[in-house]
């Protein structure tokens, strides 16, 4: 058996998050009330209303089309949404439910995107691609954007298989090095007037927290000296509407903190290629220390002396076992950022600031 044994994200959940990025007003989960519960709760924090058709055991025998019809009518009456996503589940897949037929029968005023997906469909990116495909067919996004996003998602899947969280059958979670150890190393390099590069290569909303490392290092640089180059995949002209807003928020907050981004390596949905661009940009900059935040494994030719900042305990296991002793975790980043509209303090950032303040008092 060579399959990945540790838990992985589901295509259903990826579909829900992609619908959020399209700024849908309501997501209807056509399945049991508990399906996707944790993600549903988080998405409501991000301003998306999530409801379920609440399928029961009898529906697996007799079908649940009428349930979906009634829920869609209720959604129309209660929320008057402009854009609705109907997401399939394993239960609706097993009974062969026809989402299109139910949507037509409901006859509501909203544009409705039927996402016929289930947890057995493959990598989580399959769910995101399905949403984008339907969105393009309905004219919500241009076909060129669908093709670009599809390529990014397929490259992301390949990256995870090559050196990410599906590269090994089982990865035991690890919390990484201490923030104190890593902060001391950064301050040591600044104190010695060495050249540091900080690369933000993050995915979607997680960038709100990883960008704080830039703010903290700039805070330290202004007080103790040193030279820092900043690279970020926050191009505000790339991605779905919500993702472009994230980039604009981050660039605004970085400017307010005195951080000048020297190079935009791509958009927040382009981490599989933005990491390669960042590495190439830094090739001739004479950098002594690289601080790589977000998804460091997307940056080629990692060095054991690099500082790697990520939020994934299994990714940290990969790094630590490969000799990266300065790999550090910002655990639970994803869950704390739903609904954020600005950079959120990170534990590493706060540790850097505290150490600098201690030195100066």
Short mmCIF file of N, CA and C in Angstrom, two decimals, residues 205-342:
data_model
loop_
_atom_site.label_atom_id
_atom_site.label_comp_id
_atom_site.label_asym_id
_atom_site.label_seq_id
_atom_site.Cartn_x
_atom_site.Cartn_y
_atom_site.Cartn_z
N UNK A 205 -5.51 33.55 2.45
CA UNK A 205 -5.61 34.35 3.66
C UNK A 205 -4.48 34.09 4.65
N UNK A 206 -3.78 32.97 4.52
CA UNK A 206 -2.69 32.72 5.47
C UNK A 206 -1.61 33.79 5.37
N UNK A 207 -1.57 34.49 4.24
CA UNK A 207 -0.57 35.56 4.06
C UNK A 207 -0.75 36.68 5.08
N UNK A 208 -1.99 36.84 5.59
CA UNK A 208 -2.22 37.89 6.59
C UNK A 208 -1.31 37.70 7.81
N UNK A 209 -1.00 36.47 8.15
CA UNK A 209 -0.17 36.26 9.34
C UNK A 209 1.32 36.18 8.99
N UNK A 210 1.63 35.50 7.88
CA UNK A 210 3.05 35.37 7.53
C UNK A 210 3.66 36.72 7.18
N UNK A 211 2.85 37.65 6.67
CA UNK A 211 3.37 38.98 6.32
C UNK A 211 3.84 39.73 7.55
N UNK A 212 3.34 39.33 8.72
CA UNK A 212 3.77 40.00 9.95
C UNK A 212 5.26 39.81 10.20
N UNK A 213 5.84 38.72 9.73
CA UNK A 213 7.28 38.51 9.92
C UNK A 213 8.05 39.64 9.22
N UNK A 214 7.54 40.09 8.08
CA UNK A 214 8.17 41.23 7.40
C UNK A 214 8.11 42.49 8.27
N UNK A 215 6.92 42.72 8.84
CA UNK A 215 6.78 43.91 9.69
C UNK A 215 7.74 43.84 10.87
N UNK A 216 7.86 42.67 11.48
CA UNK A 216 8.70 42.53 12.67
C UNK A 216 10.18 42.70 12.32
N UNK A 217 10.60 42.14 11.20
CA UNK A 217 12.02 42.26 10.83
C UNK A 217 12.34 43.71 10.45
N UNK A 218 11.41 44.39 9.81
CA UNK A 218 11.64 45.81 9.50
C UNK A 218 11.71 46.62 10.80
N UNK A 219 10.86 46.26 11.77
CA UNK A 219 10.88 46.91 13.09
C UNK A 219 12.28 46.74 13.71
N UNK A 220 12.80 45.52 13.61
CA UNK A 220 14.13 45.25 14.18
C UNK A 220 15.22 45.97 13.39
N UNK A 221 15.12 45.96 12.07
CA UNK A 221 16.16 46.58 11.24
C UNK A 221 16.29 48.08 11.53
N UNK A 222 15.17 48.72 11.72
CA UNK A 222 15.20 50.17 11.96
C UNK A 222 15.85 50.51 13.30
N UNK A 223 15.89 49.55 14.21
CA UNK A 223 16.46 49.83 15.53
C UNK A 223 17.87 49.32 15.72
N UNK A 224 18.22 48.23 15.02
CA UNK A 224 19.56 47.67 15.26
C UNK A 224 20.40 47.58 14.00
N UNK A 225 19.86 48.00 12.86
CA UNK A 225 20.66 48.02 11.62
C UNK A 225 20.49 46.77 10.78
N UNK A 226 21.32 46.64 9.76
CA UNK A 226 21.24 45.50 8.86
C UNK A 226 20.61 45.88 7.53
N UNK A 227 20.61 44.92 6.61
CA UNK A 227 20.10 45.16 5.25
C UNK A 227 19.09 44.06 4.93
N UNK A 228 17.90 44.44 4.46
CA UNK A 228 16.85 43.44 4.22
C UNK A 228 16.22 43.66 2.85
N UNK A 229 16.05 42.58 2.11
CA UNK A 229 15.32 42.58 0.84
C UNK A 229 13.98 41.88 1.08
N UNK A 230 12.89 42.50 0.58
CA UNK A 230 11.56 41.92 0.78
C UNK A 230 10.96 41.47 -0.56
N UNK A 231 10.50 40.23 -0.58
CA UNK A 231 9.86 39.65 -1.77
C UNK A 231 8.49 39.10 -1.33
N UNK A 232 7.45 39.36 -2.11
CA UNK A 232 6.11 38.89 -1.69
C UNK A 232 5.26 38.51 -2.90
N UNK A 233 4.47 37.44 -2.75
CA UNK A 233 3.53 37.06 -3.83
C UNK A 233 2.18 37.72 -3.58
N UNK A 234 2.18 39.05 -3.54
CA UNK A 234 0.95 39.81 -3.25
C UNK A 234 0.63 40.77 -4.40
N UNK A 235 0.74 40.29 -5.62
CA UNK A 235 0.36 41.13 -6.76
C UNK A 235 -1.15 41.37 -6.71
N UNK A 236 -1.59 42.62 -6.54
CA UNK A 236 -3.03 42.88 -6.36
C UNK A 236 -3.84 42.76 -7.64
N UNK A 237 -3.19 42.48 -8.75
CA UNK A 237 -3.90 42.37 -10.03
C UNK A 237 -4.12 40.92 -10.46
N UNK A 238 -3.77 39.97 -9.59
CA UNK A 238 -3.87 38.55 -9.95
C UNK A 238 -4.79 37.82 -8.98
N UNK A 239 -5.74 37.01 -9.53
CA UNK A 239 -6.56 36.15 -8.70
C UNK A 239 -8.03 36.52 -8.70
N UNK A 240 -8.81 35.71 -7.99
CA UNK A 240 -10.23 35.97 -7.83
C UNK A 240 -10.42 37.22 -6.96
N UNK A 241 -11.62 37.84 -7.02
CA UNK A 241 -11.82 39.13 -6.34
C UNK A 241 -11.37 39.15 -4.88
N UNK A 242 -11.75 38.15 -4.12
CA UNK A 242 -11.40 38.13 -2.69
C UNK A 242 -9.89 38.03 -2.50
N UNK A 243 -9.22 37.26 -3.35
CA UNK A 243 -7.77 37.08 -3.22
C UNK A 243 -7.03 38.38 -3.55
N UNK A 244 -7.52 39.12 -4.54
CA UNK A 244 -6.89 40.41 -4.86
C UNK A 244 -7.07 41.39 -3.69
N UNK A 245 -8.21 41.32 -3.01
CA UNK A 245 -8.42 42.19 -1.83
C UNK A 245 -7.41 41.86 -0.74
N UNK A 246 -7.14 40.59 -0.54
CA UNK A 246 -6.13 40.20 0.46
C UNK A 246 -4.79 40.87 0.15
N UNK A 247 -4.40 40.81 -1.12
CA UNK A 247 -3.10 41.40 -1.51
C UNK A 247 -3.09 42.90 -1.24
N UNK A 248 -4.18 43.56 -1.59
CA UNK A 248 -4.23 45.02 -1.37
C UNK A 248 -4.14 45.35 0.12
N UNK A 249 -4.85 44.56 0.95
CA UNK A 249 -4.79 44.78 2.41
C UNK A 249 -3.36 44.64 2.92
N UNK A 250 -2.69 43.60 2.47
CA UNK A 250 -1.34 43.32 2.98
C UNK A 250 -0.36 44.40 2.53
N UNK A 251 -0.43 44.80 1.27
CA UNK A 251 0.49 45.84 0.78
C UNK A 251 0.24 47.16 1.53
N UNK A 252 -1.02 47.45 1.82
CA UNK A 252 -1.35 48.66 2.59
C UNK A 252 -0.70 48.61 3.98
N UNK A 253 -0.87 47.48 4.66
CA UNK A 253 -0.34 47.37 6.03
C UNK A 253 1.19 47.34 6.05
N UNK A 254 1.77 46.74 5.02
CA UNK A 254 3.24 46.74 4.94
C UNK A 254 3.76 48.16 4.75
N UNK A 255 3.10 48.90 3.87
CA UNK A 255 3.53 50.31 3.66
C UNK A 255 3.45 51.09 4.97
N UNK A 256 2.35 50.88 5.70
CA UNK A 256 2.19 51.61 6.97
C UNK A 256 3.28 51.24 7.98
N UNK A 257 3.82 50.01 7.86
CA UNK A 257 4.88 49.56 8.76
C UNK A 257 6.26 49.92 8.23
N UNK A 258 6.30 50.63 7.10
CA UNK A 258 7.59 51.04 6.55
C UNK A 258 8.29 49.99 5.72
N UNK A 259 7.56 48.93 5.35
CA UNK A 259 8.15 47.86 4.53
C UNK A 259 7.93 48.18 3.06
N UNK A 260 9.00 48.23 2.30
CA UNK A 260 8.91 48.39 0.85
C UNK A 260 9.18 47.05 0.20
N UNK A 261 8.18 46.54 -0.51
CA UNK A 261 8.38 45.25 -1.19
C UNK A 261 9.25 45.48 -2.43
N UNK A 262 10.39 44.84 -2.45
CA UNK A 262 11.34 45.05 -3.55
C UNK A 262 10.92 44.31 -4.81
N UNK A 263 10.21 43.21 -4.65
CA UNK A 263 9.84 42.40 -5.83
C UNK A 263 8.54 41.67 -5.57
N UNK A 264 7.56 41.85 -6.45
CA UNK A 264 6.31 41.09 -6.40
C UNK A 264 6.50 39.83 -7.25
N UNK A 265 6.44 38.69 -6.59
CA UNK A 265 6.74 37.43 -7.27
C UNK A 265 5.52 36.77 -7.90
N UNK A 266 4.32 37.35 -7.70
CA UNK A 266 3.10 36.77 -8.27
C UNK A 266 1.91 37.05 -7.37
N UNK A 267 0.81 36.36 -7.64
CA UNK A 267 -0.40 36.53 -6.83
C UNK A 267 -0.46 35.51 -5.70
N UNK A 268 -1.43 35.70 -4.81
CA UNK A 268 -1.56 34.81 -3.65
C UNK A 268 -2.10 33.42 -4.01
N UNK A 269 -2.49 33.23 -5.28
CA UNK A 269 -2.87 31.88 -5.71
C UNK A 269 -1.79 31.28 -6.61
N UNK A 270 -0.60 31.89 -6.59
CA UNK A 270 0.45 31.44 -7.51
C UNK A 270 1.68 30.88 -6.79
N UNK A 271 1.50 30.41 -5.57
CA UNK A 271 2.69 30.00 -4.82
C UNK A 271 3.52 28.91 -5.49
N UNK A 272 2.93 28.01 -6.31
CA UNK A 272 3.81 27.00 -6.94
C UNK A 272 4.83 27.59 -7.91
N UNK A 273 4.52 28.74 -8.51
CA UNK A 273 5.47 29.36 -9.44
C UNK A 273 6.13 30.60 -8.84
N UNK A 274 5.45 31.26 -7.91
CA UNK A 274 6.01 32.47 -7.29
C UNK A 274 7.28 32.15 -6.50
N UNK A 275 7.33 30.96 -5.91
CA UNK A 275 8.53 30.57 -5.17
C UNK A 275 9.74 30.46 -6.09
N UNK A 276 9.53 29.95 -7.27
CA UNK A 276 10.63 29.84 -8.25
C UNK A 276 11.10 31.23 -8.67
N UNK A 277 10.14 32.14 -8.89
CA UNK A 277 10.51 33.51 -9.28
C UNK A 277 11.29 34.20 -8.17
N UNK A 278 10.86 33.99 -6.93
CA UNK A 278 11.54 34.62 -5.80
C UNK A 278 13.00 34.15 -5.70
N UNK A 279 13.19 32.84 -5.83
CA UNK A 279 14.55 32.29 -5.75
C UNK A 279 15.43 32.87 -6.84
N UNK A 280 14.91 32.98 -8.04
CA UNK A 280 15.68 33.52 -9.16
C UNK A 280 16.03 34.99 -8.91
N UNK A 281 15.06 35.74 -8.40
CA UNK A 281 15.31 37.16 -8.13
C UNK A 281 16.45 37.35 -7.13
N UNK A 282 16.54 36.45 -6.16
CA UNK A 282 17.54 36.60 -5.09
C UNK A 282 18.92 36.06 -5.46
N UNK A 283 19.03 35.42 -6.61
CA UNK A 283 20.27 34.72 -6.96
C UNK A 283 21.51 35.60 -6.86
N UNK A 284 21.43 36.84 -7.35
CA UNK A 284 22.62 37.69 -7.41
C UNK A 284 22.60 38.81 -6.37
N UNK A 285 21.84 38.62 -5.31
CA UNK A 285 21.71 39.70 -4.32
C UNK A 285 22.68 39.55 -3.14
N UNK A 286 23.49 38.53 -3.13
CA UNK A 286 24.47 38.36 -2.05
C UNK A 286 23.83 38.19 -0.68
N UNK A 287 22.78 37.40 -0.61
CA UNK A 287 22.01 37.24 0.63
C UNK A 287 22.72 36.28 1.59
N UNK A 288 22.83 36.69 2.86
CA UNK A 288 23.46 35.83 3.88
C UNK A 288 22.45 34.92 4.57
N UNK A 289 21.21 35.38 4.71
CA UNK A 289 20.20 34.58 5.41
C UNK A 289 18.86 34.78 4.71
N UNK A 290 18.17 33.65 4.44
CA UNK A 290 16.84 33.73 3.83
C UNK A 290 15.78 33.33 4.86
N UNK A 291 14.74 34.15 4.98
CA UNK A 291 13.60 33.84 5.84
C UNK A 291 12.42 33.61 4.91
N UNK A 292 11.96 32.36 4.83
CA UNK A 292 10.97 31.97 3.82
C UNK A 292 9.65 31.64 4.53
N UNK A 293 8.63 32.41 4.25
CA UNK A 293 7.38 32.33 5.03
C UNK A 293 6.20 31.84 4.19
N UNK A 294 5.40 30.95 4.76
CA UNK A 294 4.19 30.48 4.10
C UNK A 294 4.33 29.04 3.66
N UNK A 295 4.73 28.86 2.40
CA UNK A 295 4.93 27.52 1.83
C UNK A 295 6.36 27.42 1.31
N UNK A 296 7.32 27.30 2.24
CA UNK A 296 8.74 27.31 1.84
C UNK A 296 9.11 26.20 0.86
N UNK A 297 8.39 25.05 0.94
CA UNK A 297 8.79 23.94 0.07
C UNK A 297 8.55 24.23 -1.40
N UNK A 298 7.82 25.34 -1.69
CA UNK A 298 7.62 25.73 -3.09
C UNK A 298 8.80 26.53 -3.63
N UNK A 299 9.75 26.84 -2.76
CA UNK A 299 10.94 27.58 -3.18
C UNK A 299 12.05 26.57 -3.44
N UNK A 300 12.60 26.54 -4.65
CA UNK A 300 13.58 25.50 -4.99
C UNK A 300 14.91 25.70 -4.25
N UNK A 301 15.64 24.59 -4.15
CA UNK A 301 17.00 24.60 -3.60
C UNK A 301 17.07 25.21 -2.20
N UNK A 302 16.23 24.70 -1.30
CA UNK A 302 16.30 25.17 0.09
C UNK A 302 17.66 24.82 0.69
N UNK A 303 18.12 25.69 1.60
CA UNK A 303 19.40 25.46 2.28
C UNK A 303 19.12 25.19 3.76
N UNK A 304 19.90 24.31 4.36
CA UNK A 304 19.61 23.93 5.75
C UNK A 304 19.73 25.11 6.70
N UNK A 305 20.46 26.15 6.28
CA UNK A 305 20.58 27.33 7.16
C UNK A 305 19.40 28.30 6.99
N UNK A 306 18.51 28.05 6.00
CA UNK A 306 17.34 28.91 5.82
C UNK A 306 16.43 28.85 7.04
N UNK A 307 15.72 29.96 7.28
CA UNK A 307 14.64 29.95 8.28
C UNK A 307 13.34 29.72 7.53
N UNK A 308 12.62 28.66 7.90
CA UNK A 308 11.39 28.28 7.21
C UNK A 308 10.21 28.48 8.15
N UNK A 309 9.25 29.28 7.76
CA UNK A 309 8.10 29.58 8.62
C UNK A 309 6.84 29.06 7.92
N UNK A 310 6.15 28.13 8.57
CA UNK A 310 4.94 27.58 7.98
C UNK A 310 3.92 27.29 9.07
N UNK A 311 2.70 26.96 8.67
CA UNK A 311 1.64 26.71 9.66
C UNK A 311 1.26 25.24 9.73
N UNK A 312 1.94 24.39 8.98
CA UNK A 312 1.54 22.99 8.85
C UNK A 312 2.46 22.07 9.67
N UNK A 313 1.96 21.46 10.75
CA UNK A 313 2.80 20.58 11.58
C UNK A 313 3.41 19.42 10.79
N UNK A 314 2.70 18.89 9.80
CA UNK A 314 3.28 17.78 9.03
C UNK A 314 4.37 18.29 8.08
N UNK A 315 4.19 19.50 7.59
CA UNK A 315 5.24 20.09 6.76
C UNK A 315 6.49 20.34 7.61
N UNK A 316 6.28 20.75 8.85
CA UNK A 316 7.41 20.96 9.76
C UNK A 316 8.15 19.64 10.00
N UNK A 317 7.40 18.55 10.11
CA UNK A 317 8.04 17.23 10.26
C UNK A 317 8.96 16.94 9.08
N UNK A 318 8.46 17.24 7.88
CA UNK A 318 9.27 17.04 6.68
C UNK A 318 10.57 17.84 6.76
N UNK A 319 10.45 19.10 7.16
CA UNK A 319 11.63 19.99 7.23
C UNK A 319 12.61 19.52 8.30
N UNK A 320 12.09 19.27 9.51
CA UNK A 320 12.96 18.90 10.63
C UNK A 320 13.70 17.60 10.31
N UNK A 321 12.99 16.63 9.76
CA UNK A 321 13.64 15.35 9.42
C UNK A 321 14.67 15.51 8.31
N UNK A 322 14.58 16.58 7.53
CA UNK A 322 15.54 16.82 6.45
C UNK A 322 16.69 17.72 6.89
N UNK A 323 16.75 18.06 8.18
CA UNK A 323 17.88 18.81 8.71
C UNK A 323 17.68 20.31 8.82
N UNK A 324 16.46 20.80 8.59
CA UNK A 324 16.20 22.24 8.69
C UNK A 324 15.87 22.58 10.15
N UNK A 325 16.90 22.86 10.93
CA UNK A 325 16.70 23.06 12.36
C UNK A 325 16.09 24.42 12.69
N UNK A 326 16.00 25.30 11.69
CA UNK A 326 15.36 26.60 11.91
C UNK A 326 13.99 26.67 11.24
N UNK A 327 13.32 25.53 11.16
CA UNK A 327 11.93 25.50 10.68
C UNK A 327 11.00 25.77 11.87
N UNK A 328 10.12 26.73 11.74
CA UNK A 328 9.31 27.17 12.88
C UNK A 328 7.84 27.24 12.48
N UNK A 329 6.95 26.96 13.43
CA UNK A 329 5.53 26.86 13.10
C UNK A 329 4.68 28.01 13.62
N UNK A 330 3.80 28.47 12.78
CA UNK A 330 2.72 29.39 13.20
C UNK A 330 1.44 28.56 13.14
N UNK A 331 1.27 27.68 14.12
CA UNK A 331 0.20 26.69 14.11
C UNK A 331 -1.17 27.38 14.25
N UNK A 332 -2.17 26.78 13.64
CA UNK A 332 -3.56 27.27 13.68
C UNK A 332 -3.75 28.60 12.95
N UNK A 333 -2.82 28.94 12.08
CA UNK A 333 -2.93 30.20 11.35
C UNK A 333 -4.24 30.28 10.57
N UNK A 334 -4.56 29.21 9.85
CA UNK A 334 -5.71 29.25 8.96
C UNK A 334 -7.00 29.60 9.69
N UNK A 335 -7.24 28.91 10.81
CA UNK A 335 -8.51 29.07 11.51
C UNK A 335 -8.67 30.44 12.14
N UNK A 336 -7.58 31.15 12.42
CA UNK A 336 -7.69 32.43 13.12
C UNK A 336 -7.81 33.61 12.16
N UNK A 337 -7.83 33.35 10.85
CA UNK A 337 -7.80 34.46 9.90
C UNK A 337 -9.10 34.68 9.15
N UNK A 338 -10.11 33.85 9.41
CA UNK A 338 -11.35 34.02 8.68
C UNK A 338 -11.99 35.36 9.03
N UNK A 339 -12.27 36.14 8.02
CA UNK A 339 -12.86 37.45 8.25
C UNK A 339 -11.84 38.55 8.47
N UNK A 340 -10.54 38.20 8.49
CA UNK A 340 -9.51 39.23 8.69
C UNK A 340 -9.46 40.17 7.48
N UNK A 341 -9.15 41.42 7.73
CA UNK A 341 -8.96 42.38 6.63
C UNK A 341 -7.67 43.18 6.83
N UNK A 342 -6.70 42.55 7.47
CA UNK A 342 -5.41 43.19 7.66
C UNK A 342 -4.43 42.19 8.24
#
